[in-house]
Coordinates of C-alpha atoms and ligand atoms in Angstrom, one line a residue:
M452 CA 21.2 28.4 3.6
K453 CA 17.9 26.8 3.1
D454 CA 16.7 24.0 4.7
S455 CA 17.0 21.2 2.1
S456 CA 14.2 19.2 3.6
L457 CA 11.9 21.9 2.6
M458 CA 13.1 22.3 -1.0
Y459 CA 10.4 19.9 -2.4
T460 CA 10.4 19.4 -6.0
E461 CA 7.6 20.5 -8.5
A462 CA 7.2 16.7 -8.9
I463 CA 6.7 16.5 -5.0
L464 CA 4.3 19.2 -5.0
D465 CA 2.5 18.2 -8.1
H466 CA 1.7 14.7 -6.5
Y467 CA 1.0 16.2 -3.3
K468 CA -1.7 18.5 -4.8
N469 CA -2.9 16.2 -7.6
P470 CA -2.4 12.7 -6.4
R471 CA -3.1 10.2 -9.5
N472 CA -4.2 7.8 -7.1
S473 CA -6.3 9.1 -4.2
G474 CA -9.5 7.4 -3.5
N475 CA -11.0 4.2 -1.7
I476 CA -11.6 1.1 -3.6
A477 CA -14.7 -0.4 -1.9
D478 CA -13.8 -4.0 -2.9
A479 CA -10.3 -4.1 -2.0
Q480 CA -8.6 -7.2 -1.1
I481 CA -5.8 -5.1 0.8
R482 CA -6.5 -2.3 3.0
Q483 CA -4.0 -1.2 5.3
R484 CA -3.5 2.1 7.5
G485 CA -0.4 3.4 8.3
I486 CA 0.6 6.2 10.9
N487 CA 4.0 8.2 11.3
P488 CA 3.3 9.3 14.8
I489 CA 6.4 11.4 14.9
C490 CA 5.1 13.6 11.8
G491 CA 1.5 13.2 12.1
D492 CA 1.1 11.2 8.8
D493 CA -2.0 9.1 8.5
I494 CA -2.7 7.1 4.9
E495 CA -5.0 4.2 4.1
L496 CA -3.9 2.1 1.1
T497 CA -6.7 0.2 -0.7
L498 CA -5.5 -2.4 -3.5
K499 CA -7.2 -4.8 -5.9
V500 CA -5.4 -7.9 -6.2
E501 CA -6.3 -10.5 -8.8
A502 CA -4.2 -13.4 -9.3
D503 CA -1.3 -12.1 -7.7
V504 CA -1.3 -9.0 -9.8
V505 CA -2.1 -5.6 -8.1
K506 CA -5.2 -4.4 -10.6
D507 CA -5.5 -1.2 -9.0
A508 CA -4.0 0.9 -5.8
K509 CA -5.5 3.9 -4.0
F510 CA -4.8 5.9 -1.0
T511 CA -6.3 8.3 1.3
S512 CA -3.9 10.5 3.0
N513 CA -3.8 13.1 6.1
S514 CA 0.0 13.5 5.6
C515 CA 2.6 15.7 4.9
A516 CA 4.0 16.4 1.3
I517 CA 6.5 13.8 1.6
S518 CA 4.7 11.3 2.6
T519 CA 1.5 11.9 0.2
A520 CA 3.7 12.4 -2.9
S521 CA 5.8 9.3 -1.9
A522 CA 2.5 7.1 -1.8
D523 CA 1.3 8.6 -4.9
M524 CA 4.3 7.5 -6.5
L525 CA 4.5 4.1 -5.0
L526 CA 1.1 3.3 -6.2
T527 CA 1.9 4.4 -9.4
K528 CA 4.9 2.0 -9.7
I529 CA 2.9 -1.4 -8.5
K530 CA 0.0 -1.0 -10.5
G531 CA 0.0 -3.7 -13.1
K532 CA 3.1 -5.6 -11.0
T533 CA 2.7 -8.9 -8.8
I534 CA 2.6 -9.0 -5.5
A535 CA 6.1 -10.4 -5.2
Q536 CA 7.4 -7.3 -7.5
A537 CA 5.9 -4.9 -5.1
E538 CA 7.4 -6.7 -2.3
S539 CA 10.7 -6.4 -3.8
I540 CA 10.6 -2.4 -3.4
T541 CA 13.1 -1.1 -0.7
S542 CA 13.3 1.8 1.5
D543 CA 16.1 3.1 -0.7
D544 CA 14.1 2.6 -3.8
A545 CA 11.3 4.8 -2.1
V546 CA 13.5 7.5 -0.9
S547 CA 15.4 7.9 -4.3
A548 CA 12.3 8.0 -6.0
L549 CA 11.7 11.3 -4.5
H550 CA 15.1 12.8 -5.9
I551 CA 15.5 15.4 -3.0
P552 CA 17.8 14.7 0.0
I553 CA 15.6 13.4 2.7
S554 CA 16.9 14.3 6.3
P555 CA 17.1 11.4 8.7
A556 CA 14.0 12.9 10.7
R557 CA 11.9 12.8 7.4
I558 CA 12.7 9.2 6.3
K559 CA 10.0 8.0 8.1
C560 CA 7.5 10.2 6.0
A561 CA 9.3 8.9 2.9
V562 CA 9.2 5.0 3.6
L563 CA 5.3 5.2 5.2
P564 CA 3.5 4.0 2.5
L565 CA 6.0 1.0 1.5
V566 CA 6.0 -0.1 5.2
T567 CA 2.1 0.4 5.3
L568 CA 2.2 -1.9 1.6
K569 CA 4.3 -4.3 3.1
D570 CA 2.1 -4.7 6.3
G571 CA -1.1 -5.1 3.7
I572 CA 0.7 -7.8 1.9
N573 CA 1.5 -9.9 4.8
S574 CA -1.9 -9.9 5.9
F575 CA -3.0 -10.6 2.6
K576 CA -1.0 -13.4 2.1
K577 CA -1.8 -14.8 5.9
K578 CA -5.4 -14.4 4.8
S579 CA -5.3 -16.4 1.3
K580 CA -3.1 -18.9 3.2
E581 CA -6.0 -19.6 5.6
N582 CA -8.4 -19.3 2.5
K583 CA -6.6 -22.2 1.2
T584 CA -6.0 -24.1 3.9
S585 CA -9.8 -23.9 4.8
T586 CA -11.0 -24.7 1.1
T587 CA -8.8 -28.1 1.2
E588 CA -10.4 -29.5 4.1
Ligands
ZN1973 ZN1 5.7 13.3 7.2

């Protein structure tokens, strides 16, 4: 029997080899790096946010196929969505979007982009709160 974790679907390999959202947004409001030391995955997400809507989203990655495909699928999903909608995506959503059984060891690969996104959103919110307080003074 083959190791199911190695049975990547064509969709995953396609996202891995031809990511739709690869790149770096220079004037991004959200810029967040995420690392999964277990696998060696290293990604950076950049998001352009206007009026709480994700106008554009890109990523650079030096990661395995699962992590890269997951990042690409995630960014496609959140483009045009509000920050609140992006935040409502769960780890289960991220894993099931891959449509393959993910072994416990690879779960961290699959959810790394989502965890990174949420970290980025959190610091973005903190920053905009600080900006609001400083402008009202
Ligand atoms: Zn990985």
